Short mmCIF file of C-alpha atoms and ligand atoms in Angstrom, two decimals:
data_model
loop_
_atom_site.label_atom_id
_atom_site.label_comp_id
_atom_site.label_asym_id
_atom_site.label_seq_id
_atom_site.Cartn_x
_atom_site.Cartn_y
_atom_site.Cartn_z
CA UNK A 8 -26.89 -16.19 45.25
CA UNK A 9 -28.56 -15.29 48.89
CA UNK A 10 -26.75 -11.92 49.86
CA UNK A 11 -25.54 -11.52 53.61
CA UNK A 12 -25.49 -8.48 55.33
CA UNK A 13 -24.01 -8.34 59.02
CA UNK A 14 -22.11 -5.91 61.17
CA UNK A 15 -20.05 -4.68 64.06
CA UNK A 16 -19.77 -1.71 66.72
CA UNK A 17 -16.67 -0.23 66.31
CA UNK A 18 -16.96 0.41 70.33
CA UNK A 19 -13.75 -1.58 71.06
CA UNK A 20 -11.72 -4.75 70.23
CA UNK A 21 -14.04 -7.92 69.04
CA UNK A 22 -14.07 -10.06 71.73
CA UNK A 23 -14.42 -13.82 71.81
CA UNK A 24 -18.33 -13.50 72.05
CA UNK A 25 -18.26 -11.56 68.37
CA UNK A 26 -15.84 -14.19 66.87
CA UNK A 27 -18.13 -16.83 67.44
CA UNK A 28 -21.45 -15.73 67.86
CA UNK A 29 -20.70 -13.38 64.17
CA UNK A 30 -17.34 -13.44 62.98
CA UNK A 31 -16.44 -16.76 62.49
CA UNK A 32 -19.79 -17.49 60.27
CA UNK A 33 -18.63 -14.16 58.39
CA UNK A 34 -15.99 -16.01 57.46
CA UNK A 35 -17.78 -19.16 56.40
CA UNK A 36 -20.68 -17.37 54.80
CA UNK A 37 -18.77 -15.27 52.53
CA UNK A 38 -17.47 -19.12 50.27
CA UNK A 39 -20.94 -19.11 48.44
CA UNK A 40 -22.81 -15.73 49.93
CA UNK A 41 -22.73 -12.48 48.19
CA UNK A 42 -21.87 -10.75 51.65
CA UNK A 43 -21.13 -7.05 52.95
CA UNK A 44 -20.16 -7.20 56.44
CA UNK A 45 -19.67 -3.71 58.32
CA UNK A 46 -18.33 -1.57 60.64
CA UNK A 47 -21.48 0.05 62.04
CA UNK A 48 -19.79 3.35 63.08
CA UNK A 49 -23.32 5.29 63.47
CA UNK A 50 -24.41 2.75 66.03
CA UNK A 51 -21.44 3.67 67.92
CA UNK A 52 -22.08 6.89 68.59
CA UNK A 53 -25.53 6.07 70.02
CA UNK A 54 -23.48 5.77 73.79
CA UNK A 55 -20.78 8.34 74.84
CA UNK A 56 -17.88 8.54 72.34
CA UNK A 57 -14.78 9.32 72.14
CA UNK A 58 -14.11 10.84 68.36
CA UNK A 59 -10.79 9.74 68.53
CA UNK A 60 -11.36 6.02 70.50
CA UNK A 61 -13.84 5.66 66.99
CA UNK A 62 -11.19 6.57 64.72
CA UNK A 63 -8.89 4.02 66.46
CA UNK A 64 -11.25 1.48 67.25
CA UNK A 65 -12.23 1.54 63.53
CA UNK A 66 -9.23 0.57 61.94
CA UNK A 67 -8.54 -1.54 64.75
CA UNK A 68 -11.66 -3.80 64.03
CA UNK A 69 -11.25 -3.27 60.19
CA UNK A 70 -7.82 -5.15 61.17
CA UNK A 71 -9.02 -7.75 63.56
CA UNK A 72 -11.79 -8.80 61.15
CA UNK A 73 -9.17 -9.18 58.25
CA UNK A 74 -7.02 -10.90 60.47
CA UNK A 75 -10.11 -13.40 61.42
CA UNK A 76 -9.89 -14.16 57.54
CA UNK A 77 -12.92 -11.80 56.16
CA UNK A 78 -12.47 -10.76 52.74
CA UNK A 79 -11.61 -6.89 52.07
CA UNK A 80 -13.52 -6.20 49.39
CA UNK A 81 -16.48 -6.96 51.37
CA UNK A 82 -15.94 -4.48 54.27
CA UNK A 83 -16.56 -1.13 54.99
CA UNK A 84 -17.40 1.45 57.50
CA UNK A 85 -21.24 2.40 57.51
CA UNK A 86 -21.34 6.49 57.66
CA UNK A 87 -19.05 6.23 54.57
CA UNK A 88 -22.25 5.15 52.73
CA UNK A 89 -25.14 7.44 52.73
CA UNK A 90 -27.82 4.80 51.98
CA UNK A 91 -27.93 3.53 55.88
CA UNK A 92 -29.01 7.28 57.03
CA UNK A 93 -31.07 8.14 54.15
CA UNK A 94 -33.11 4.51 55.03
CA UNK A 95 -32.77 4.68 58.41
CA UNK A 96 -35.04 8.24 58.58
CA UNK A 97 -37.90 6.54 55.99
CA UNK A 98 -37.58 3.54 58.82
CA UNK A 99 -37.71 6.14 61.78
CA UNK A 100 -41.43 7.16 60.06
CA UNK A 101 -42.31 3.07 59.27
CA UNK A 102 -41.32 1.86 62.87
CA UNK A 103 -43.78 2.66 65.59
CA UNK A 104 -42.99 3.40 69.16
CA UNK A 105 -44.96 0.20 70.36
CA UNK A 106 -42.63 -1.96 69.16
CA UNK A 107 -39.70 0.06 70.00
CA UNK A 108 -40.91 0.13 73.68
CA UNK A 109 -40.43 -4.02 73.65
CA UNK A 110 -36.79 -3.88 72.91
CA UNK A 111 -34.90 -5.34 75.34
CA UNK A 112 -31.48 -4.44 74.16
CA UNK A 113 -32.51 -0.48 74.64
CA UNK A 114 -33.77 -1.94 78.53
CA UNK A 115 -30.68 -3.45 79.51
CA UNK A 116 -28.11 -0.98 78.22
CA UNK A 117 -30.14 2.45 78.88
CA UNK A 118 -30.94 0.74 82.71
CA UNK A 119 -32.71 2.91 85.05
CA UNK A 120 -31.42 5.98 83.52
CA UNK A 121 -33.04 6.09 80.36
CA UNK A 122 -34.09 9.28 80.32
CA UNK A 123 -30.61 10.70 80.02
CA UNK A 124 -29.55 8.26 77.43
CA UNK A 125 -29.42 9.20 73.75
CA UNK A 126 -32.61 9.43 71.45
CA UNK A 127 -29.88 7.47 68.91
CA UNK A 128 -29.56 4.47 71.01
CA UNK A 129 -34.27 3.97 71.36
CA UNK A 130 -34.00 4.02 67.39
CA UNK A 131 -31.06 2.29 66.89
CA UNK A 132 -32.99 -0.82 65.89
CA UNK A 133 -34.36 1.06 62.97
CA UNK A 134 -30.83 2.14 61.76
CA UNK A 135 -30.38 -1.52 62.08
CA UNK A 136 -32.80 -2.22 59.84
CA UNK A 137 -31.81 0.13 56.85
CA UNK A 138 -28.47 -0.98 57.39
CA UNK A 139 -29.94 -4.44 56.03
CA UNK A 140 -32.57 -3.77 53.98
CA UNK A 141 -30.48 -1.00 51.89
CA UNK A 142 -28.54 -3.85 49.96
CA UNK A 143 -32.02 -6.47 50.02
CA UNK A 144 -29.69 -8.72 52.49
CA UNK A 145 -32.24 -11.83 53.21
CA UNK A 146 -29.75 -13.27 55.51
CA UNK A 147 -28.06 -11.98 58.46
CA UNK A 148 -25.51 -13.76 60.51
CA UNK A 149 -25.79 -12.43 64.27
CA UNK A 150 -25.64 -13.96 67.48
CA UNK A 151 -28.33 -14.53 69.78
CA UNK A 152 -28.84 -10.99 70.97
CA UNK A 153 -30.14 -9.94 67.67
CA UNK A 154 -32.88 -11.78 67.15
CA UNK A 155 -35.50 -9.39 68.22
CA UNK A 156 -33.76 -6.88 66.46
CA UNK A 157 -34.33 -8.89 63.29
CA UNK A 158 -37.90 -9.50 63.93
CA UNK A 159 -38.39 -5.42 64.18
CA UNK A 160 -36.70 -5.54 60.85
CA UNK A 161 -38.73 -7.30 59.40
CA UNK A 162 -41.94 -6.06 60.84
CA UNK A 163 -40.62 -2.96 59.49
CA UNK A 164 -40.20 -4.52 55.87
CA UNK A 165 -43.73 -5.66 56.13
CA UNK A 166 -45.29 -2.20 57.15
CA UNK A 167 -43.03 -0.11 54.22
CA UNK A 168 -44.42 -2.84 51.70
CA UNK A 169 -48.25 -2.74 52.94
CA UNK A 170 -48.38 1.22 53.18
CA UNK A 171 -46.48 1.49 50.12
CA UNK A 172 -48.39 -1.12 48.29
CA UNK A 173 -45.41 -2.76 47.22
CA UNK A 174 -43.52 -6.01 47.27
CA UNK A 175 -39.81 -4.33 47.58
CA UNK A 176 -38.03 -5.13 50.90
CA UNK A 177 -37.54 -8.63 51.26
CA UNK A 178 -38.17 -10.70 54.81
CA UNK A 179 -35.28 -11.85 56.40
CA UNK A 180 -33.87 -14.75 58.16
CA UNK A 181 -31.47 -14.45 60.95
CA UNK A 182 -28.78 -17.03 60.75
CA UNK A 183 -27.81 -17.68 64.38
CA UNK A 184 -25.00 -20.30 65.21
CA UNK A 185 -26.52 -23.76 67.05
CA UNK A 186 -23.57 -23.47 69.67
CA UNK A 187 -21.97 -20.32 71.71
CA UNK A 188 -24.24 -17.56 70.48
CA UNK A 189 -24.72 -16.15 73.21
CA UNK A 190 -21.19 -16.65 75.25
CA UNK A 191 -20.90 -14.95 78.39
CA UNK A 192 -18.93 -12.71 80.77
CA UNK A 193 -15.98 -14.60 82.21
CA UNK A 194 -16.50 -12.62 85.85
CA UNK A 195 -20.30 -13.16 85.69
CA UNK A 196 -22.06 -16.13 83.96
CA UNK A 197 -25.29 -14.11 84.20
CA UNK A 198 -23.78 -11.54 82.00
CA UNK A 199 -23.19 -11.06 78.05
CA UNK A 200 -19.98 -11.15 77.12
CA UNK A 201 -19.31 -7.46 76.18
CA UNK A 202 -16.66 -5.12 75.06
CA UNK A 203 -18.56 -1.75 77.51
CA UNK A 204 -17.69 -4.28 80.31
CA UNK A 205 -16.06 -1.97 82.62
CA UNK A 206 -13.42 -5.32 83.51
CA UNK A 207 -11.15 -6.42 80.75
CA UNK A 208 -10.96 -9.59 82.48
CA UNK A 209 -14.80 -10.02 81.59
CA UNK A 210 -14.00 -11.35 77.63
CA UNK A 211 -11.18 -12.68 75.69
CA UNK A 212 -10.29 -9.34 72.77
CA UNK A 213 -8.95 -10.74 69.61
CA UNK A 214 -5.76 -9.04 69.96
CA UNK A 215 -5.23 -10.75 72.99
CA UNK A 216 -1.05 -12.29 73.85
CA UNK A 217 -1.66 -15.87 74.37
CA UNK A 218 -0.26 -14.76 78.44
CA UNK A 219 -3.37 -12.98 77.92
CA UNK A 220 -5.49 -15.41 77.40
CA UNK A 221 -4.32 -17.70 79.43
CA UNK A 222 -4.32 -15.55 82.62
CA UNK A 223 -7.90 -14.50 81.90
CA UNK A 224 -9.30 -18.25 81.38
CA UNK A 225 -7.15 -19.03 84.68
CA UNK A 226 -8.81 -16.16 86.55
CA UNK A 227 -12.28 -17.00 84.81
CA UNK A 228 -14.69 -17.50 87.83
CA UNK A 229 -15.88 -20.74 88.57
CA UNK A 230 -17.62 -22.84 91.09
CA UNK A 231 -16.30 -25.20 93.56
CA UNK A 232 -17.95 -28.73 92.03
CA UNK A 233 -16.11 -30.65 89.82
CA UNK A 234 -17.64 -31.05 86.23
CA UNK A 235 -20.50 -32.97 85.83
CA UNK A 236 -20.82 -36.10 83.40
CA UNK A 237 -23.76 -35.01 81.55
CA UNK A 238 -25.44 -31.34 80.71
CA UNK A 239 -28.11 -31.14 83.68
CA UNK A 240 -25.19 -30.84 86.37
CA UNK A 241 -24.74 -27.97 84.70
CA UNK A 242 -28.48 -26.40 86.13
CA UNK A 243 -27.57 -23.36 88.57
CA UNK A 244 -23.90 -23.09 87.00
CA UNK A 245 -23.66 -20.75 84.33
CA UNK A 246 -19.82 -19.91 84.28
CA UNK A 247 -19.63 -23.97 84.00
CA UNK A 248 -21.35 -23.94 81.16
CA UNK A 249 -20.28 -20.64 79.71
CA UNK A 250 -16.55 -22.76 79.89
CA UNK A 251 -17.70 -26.06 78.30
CA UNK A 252 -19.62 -23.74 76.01
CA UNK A 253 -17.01 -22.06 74.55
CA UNK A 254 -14.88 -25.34 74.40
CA UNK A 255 -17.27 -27.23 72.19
CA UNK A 256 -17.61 -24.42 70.14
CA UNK A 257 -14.40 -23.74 69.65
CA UNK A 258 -13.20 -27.61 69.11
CA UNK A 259 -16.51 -28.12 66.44
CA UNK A 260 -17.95 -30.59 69.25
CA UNK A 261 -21.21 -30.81 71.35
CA UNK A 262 -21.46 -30.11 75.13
CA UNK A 263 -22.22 -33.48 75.76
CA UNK A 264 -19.13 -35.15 73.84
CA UNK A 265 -16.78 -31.75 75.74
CA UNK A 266 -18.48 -33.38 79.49
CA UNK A 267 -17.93 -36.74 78.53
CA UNK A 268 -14.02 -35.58 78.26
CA UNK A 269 -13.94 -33.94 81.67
CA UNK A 270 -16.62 -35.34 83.58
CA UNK A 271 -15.44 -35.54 87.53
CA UNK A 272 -12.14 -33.20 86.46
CA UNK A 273 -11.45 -29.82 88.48
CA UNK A 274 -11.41 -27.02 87.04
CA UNK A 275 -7.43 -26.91 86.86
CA UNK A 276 -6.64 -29.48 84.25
CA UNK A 277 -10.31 -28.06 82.05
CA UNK A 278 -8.71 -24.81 81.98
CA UNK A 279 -5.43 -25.53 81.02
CA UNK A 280 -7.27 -27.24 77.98
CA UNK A 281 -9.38 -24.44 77.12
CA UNK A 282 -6.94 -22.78 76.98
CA UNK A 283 -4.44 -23.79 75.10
CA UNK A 284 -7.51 -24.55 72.55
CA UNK A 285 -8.35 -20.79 72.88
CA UNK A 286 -4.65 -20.02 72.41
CA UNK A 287 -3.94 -22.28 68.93
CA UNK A 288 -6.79 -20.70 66.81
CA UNK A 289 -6.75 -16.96 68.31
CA UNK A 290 -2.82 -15.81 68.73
CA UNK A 291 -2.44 -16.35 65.00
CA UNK A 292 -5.09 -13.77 64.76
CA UNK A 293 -3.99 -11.39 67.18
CA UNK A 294 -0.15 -11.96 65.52
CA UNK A 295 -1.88 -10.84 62.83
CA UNK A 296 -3.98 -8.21 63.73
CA UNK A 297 -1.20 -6.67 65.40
CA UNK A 298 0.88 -6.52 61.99
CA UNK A 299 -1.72 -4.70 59.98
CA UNK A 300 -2.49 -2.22 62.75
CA UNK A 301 0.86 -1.23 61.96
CA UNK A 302 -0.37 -0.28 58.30
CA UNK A 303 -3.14 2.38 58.17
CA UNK A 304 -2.88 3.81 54.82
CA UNK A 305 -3.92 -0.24 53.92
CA UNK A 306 -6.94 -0.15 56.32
CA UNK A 307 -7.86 2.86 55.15
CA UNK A 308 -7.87 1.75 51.38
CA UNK A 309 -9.64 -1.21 52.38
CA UNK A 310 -12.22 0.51 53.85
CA UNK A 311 -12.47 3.13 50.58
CA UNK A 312 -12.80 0.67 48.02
CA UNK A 313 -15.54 -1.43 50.20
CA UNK A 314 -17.49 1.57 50.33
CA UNK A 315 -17.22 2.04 46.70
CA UNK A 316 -18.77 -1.41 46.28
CA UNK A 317 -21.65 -1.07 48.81
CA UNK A 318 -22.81 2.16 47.58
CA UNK A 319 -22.96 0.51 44.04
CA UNK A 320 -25.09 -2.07 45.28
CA UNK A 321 -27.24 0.31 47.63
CA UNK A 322 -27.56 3.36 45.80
CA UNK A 323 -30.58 1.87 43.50
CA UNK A 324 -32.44 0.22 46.32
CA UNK A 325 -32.57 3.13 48.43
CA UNK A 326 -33.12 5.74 45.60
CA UNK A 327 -36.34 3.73 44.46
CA UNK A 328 -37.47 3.68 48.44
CA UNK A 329 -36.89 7.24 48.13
CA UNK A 330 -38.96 7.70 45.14
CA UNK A 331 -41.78 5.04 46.65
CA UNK A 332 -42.45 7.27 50.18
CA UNK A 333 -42.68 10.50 47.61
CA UNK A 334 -39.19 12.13 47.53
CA UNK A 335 -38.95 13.98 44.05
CA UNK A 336 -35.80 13.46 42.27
N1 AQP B 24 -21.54 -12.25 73.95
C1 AQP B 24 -21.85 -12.52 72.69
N2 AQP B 24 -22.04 -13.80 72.30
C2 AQP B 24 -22.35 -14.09 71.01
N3 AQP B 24 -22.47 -13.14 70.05
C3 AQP B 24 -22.29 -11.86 70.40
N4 AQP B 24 -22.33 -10.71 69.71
C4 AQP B 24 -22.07 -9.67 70.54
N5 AQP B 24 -21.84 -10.12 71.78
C5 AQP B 24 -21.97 -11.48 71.73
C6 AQP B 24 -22.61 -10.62 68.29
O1 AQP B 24 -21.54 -9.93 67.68
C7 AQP B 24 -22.04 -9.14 66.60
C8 AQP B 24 -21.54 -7.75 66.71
O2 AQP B 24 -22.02 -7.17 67.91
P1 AQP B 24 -21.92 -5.60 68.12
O3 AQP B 24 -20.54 -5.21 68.37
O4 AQP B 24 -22.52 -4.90 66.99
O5 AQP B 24 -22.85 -5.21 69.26
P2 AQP B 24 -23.20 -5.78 70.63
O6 AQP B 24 -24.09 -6.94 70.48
O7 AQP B 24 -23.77 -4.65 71.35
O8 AQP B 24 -21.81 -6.27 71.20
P3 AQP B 24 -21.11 -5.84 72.48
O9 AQP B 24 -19.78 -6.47 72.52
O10 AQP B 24 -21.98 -6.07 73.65
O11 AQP B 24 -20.86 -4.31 72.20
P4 AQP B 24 -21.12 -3.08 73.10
O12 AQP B 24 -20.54 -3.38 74.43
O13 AQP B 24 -20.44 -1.98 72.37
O14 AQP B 24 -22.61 -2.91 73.15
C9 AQP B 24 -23.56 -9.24 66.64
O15 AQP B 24 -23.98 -10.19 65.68
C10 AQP B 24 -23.84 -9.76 68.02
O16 AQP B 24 -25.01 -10.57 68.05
#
C-alpha cells in the first residue's frame, strides 16, 4: 500500500483553499492509503508567533480536520515526533543554497524585507522534506503551491542517496487536485487564498456560521460583466473565475458545465448559488468543529496516540539515516 504523508500550519483556522486544495483528498486518500497527515507546528513558528495562538490554533485545526472527516489515528502534531528535526538538520547539510535561493514561497512571504525574516522560514523547505521522507511517504497530497517544494524534496532525496551511495529515500509524487488547487483571495483574485491575510473577509475558515459564509461570498469582489458562456470570457477576470472555480469544485463539475449554468446571469443569482452550495457541505463541519473544540482532553489524546504511531513508523527510517551520514549509536 502507497503511504501518504501531508500536512498543515497550525497558523490559524483551515480555510476553504486548504479544504480543497489538501483536506478534502486527505479524506479520500486515507480509504486505500496508508496516510499520516500533520499538524506542522515547527513550520509555524518560522513567522512571528504567538505561543499561546499555537496552542489554540492546534487543537483548533486538530478539530476542524476531524470534523472534515480525517481519521484520528492518523494525525498528529509534528514537534511531538523527534524524527522531523533530527531529518530536517541531515537535510539542512544535503540541500544547497542554490536551490533554496529559487523558492518562490520564501520570495513572496519574506517580500522586500527578507533580511529581517527568520533563518527558519529560508529552510523551511528542507523541514518539509524530512517531514516526508522520515515515514518513506511516496505520495503527497498538496495543493498547487507545493509543487516546487516537492521538487526540492526530491532533489534532496536524490543528493542524500548519491553522496551516501545508497538507494534509501524514495522519489515522490505530488498528488495535486485537477480543479481548485490553487483557490484564491475573495478581496483580490490575484492573491492566494490565505489564513496571514490581514482581512478575514479574504477566505471562507471552516468554522465559519453559514451567515458567515454567506455574507463573505455576498461581499466577494467581483466585476461588473455578466458571466460569460464559455471559459475564455473569463481572460482578465480572476475573481470570476476564482467564483466558478470554487463552484465546480465544490459541486464535482467542470468550469465549462458550472458557465453553461450561468452563462449571461449577474452576479446576484451566481452567488446566492454558491452559496448555499458552500453552506450545505461546510456548516456541518463547522457544527462540528465547534462541538469538539469544546473537548480538549479528546484532542489532546488524539493527538498523543497519533504521535505514538508516527514515531513507530519513523523511528527506524530516520535512525538508519542517522547511522548512513556517520552518527554513532
Ligand atoms: N489557497 C489555496 N488553494 C489551494 N490549496 C491551498 N493550500 C494552502 N492554501 C491554498 C494547501 O493547503 C495545505 C496546507 O497549507 P499550509 O497551511 O501548510 O500552508 P500554506 O500553503 O502556507 O497555507 P496558508 O493558508 O497560506 O498559510 P499561511 O498563511 O500560514 O502561510 C497545503 O497542501 C497547501 O498547498
Amino acid at each position: 500500500m502507497q503511504r501518504v504523508f501531508s500536512g498543515i500550519q497550525p497558523t490559524g483556522i483551515p480555510h476553504l483553499g486548504n479544504y480543497l486544495g489538501a483536506i478534502r483528498n486527505w479524506v479520500t486518500l486515507q480509504k486505500d492509503h496508508d496516510c499520516l497527515f500533520c499538524l506542522v507546528d515547527m513550520h509555524s513558528l518560522t513567522m512571528l508567533w504567538s505561543p499561546e495562538a499555537l496552542r489554540e490554533q492546534t487543537l483548533a485545526s486538530t478539530a476542524c480536520l476531524l470534523a472534515s472527516g480525517i481519521d484520528p489515528t492518523r494525525l498528529y502534531n509534528q514537534s511531538a515526533v523527534s524524527a522531523h528535526a533530527r531529518l530536517g538538520w541531515i537535510f539542512n547539510c544535503v540541500s544547497r543554497l542554490g536551490w533554496l535561493n529559487r523558492m518562490t514561497q520564501f520570495k513572496d512571504k519574506a517580500g522586500k524585507n527578507r533580511e529581517n525574516h527568520s533563518a527558519g522560514l529560508y529552510v523551511y523547505p528542507n523541514l518539509m522534506a524530512a517531514d516526508i521522507l522520515a515515514f518513506h511517504a511516496t505520495r503527497v497530497p498538496v495543493g498547487d503551491d507545493q509543487r516546487q517544494h516537492l521538487e526540492l524534496a526530491n532533489d534532496i532525496a536524490q543528493k542524500f542517496n548519491h553522496d551516501m551511495g545508497v538507494e534509501f529515500f524514495p522519489q515522490i509524487e505530488p498528488l495535486i487536485p485537477p480543479h481548485a488547487a490553487r483557490v484564491m483571495s475573495l478581496r483580490d483574485g490575484s492573491k492566494k487564498m490565505s489564513k496571514s491575510d490581514p482581512s478575514a473577509q479574504s477566505r471562507i475558515i471552516l468554522n465559519d456560521t453559514a451567515d458567515d459564509i454567506a455574507q463573505k461570498i455576498r461581499k466577494a469582489r467581483t466585476d461588473a460583466e455578466p458571466l460569460p458562456s464559455e471559459e475564455a470570457g473569463l481572460e482578465g477576470r480572476p475573481e470570476a473565475r476564482n467564483l466558478l472555480t470554487i463552484y465546480a469544485a465544490m459541486s464535482d463539475r467542470t468550469l465549462a458545465d458550472v458557465l453553461g449554468q450561468f452563462a449571461g446571469q449577474g452576479f446576484g443569482t451566481f452567488k446566492q448559488a454558491l452559496a448555499d452550495l458552500l453552506v450545505e457541505t461546510l456548516a456541518p463541519v463547522a457544527d462540528e468543529t465547534r462541538r469538539l473544540m469544546g473537548d480538549r482532553a479528546h484532542l489532546m489524546q488524539v493527538l498523543r496516540q497519533g504521535a505514538e504511531r508516527a514515531r513507530a513508523v519513523s523511528e527506524p527510517i530516520v535512525s538508519e539515516a542517522e547511522k548512513l551520514v556517520g552518527f554513532l549509536r
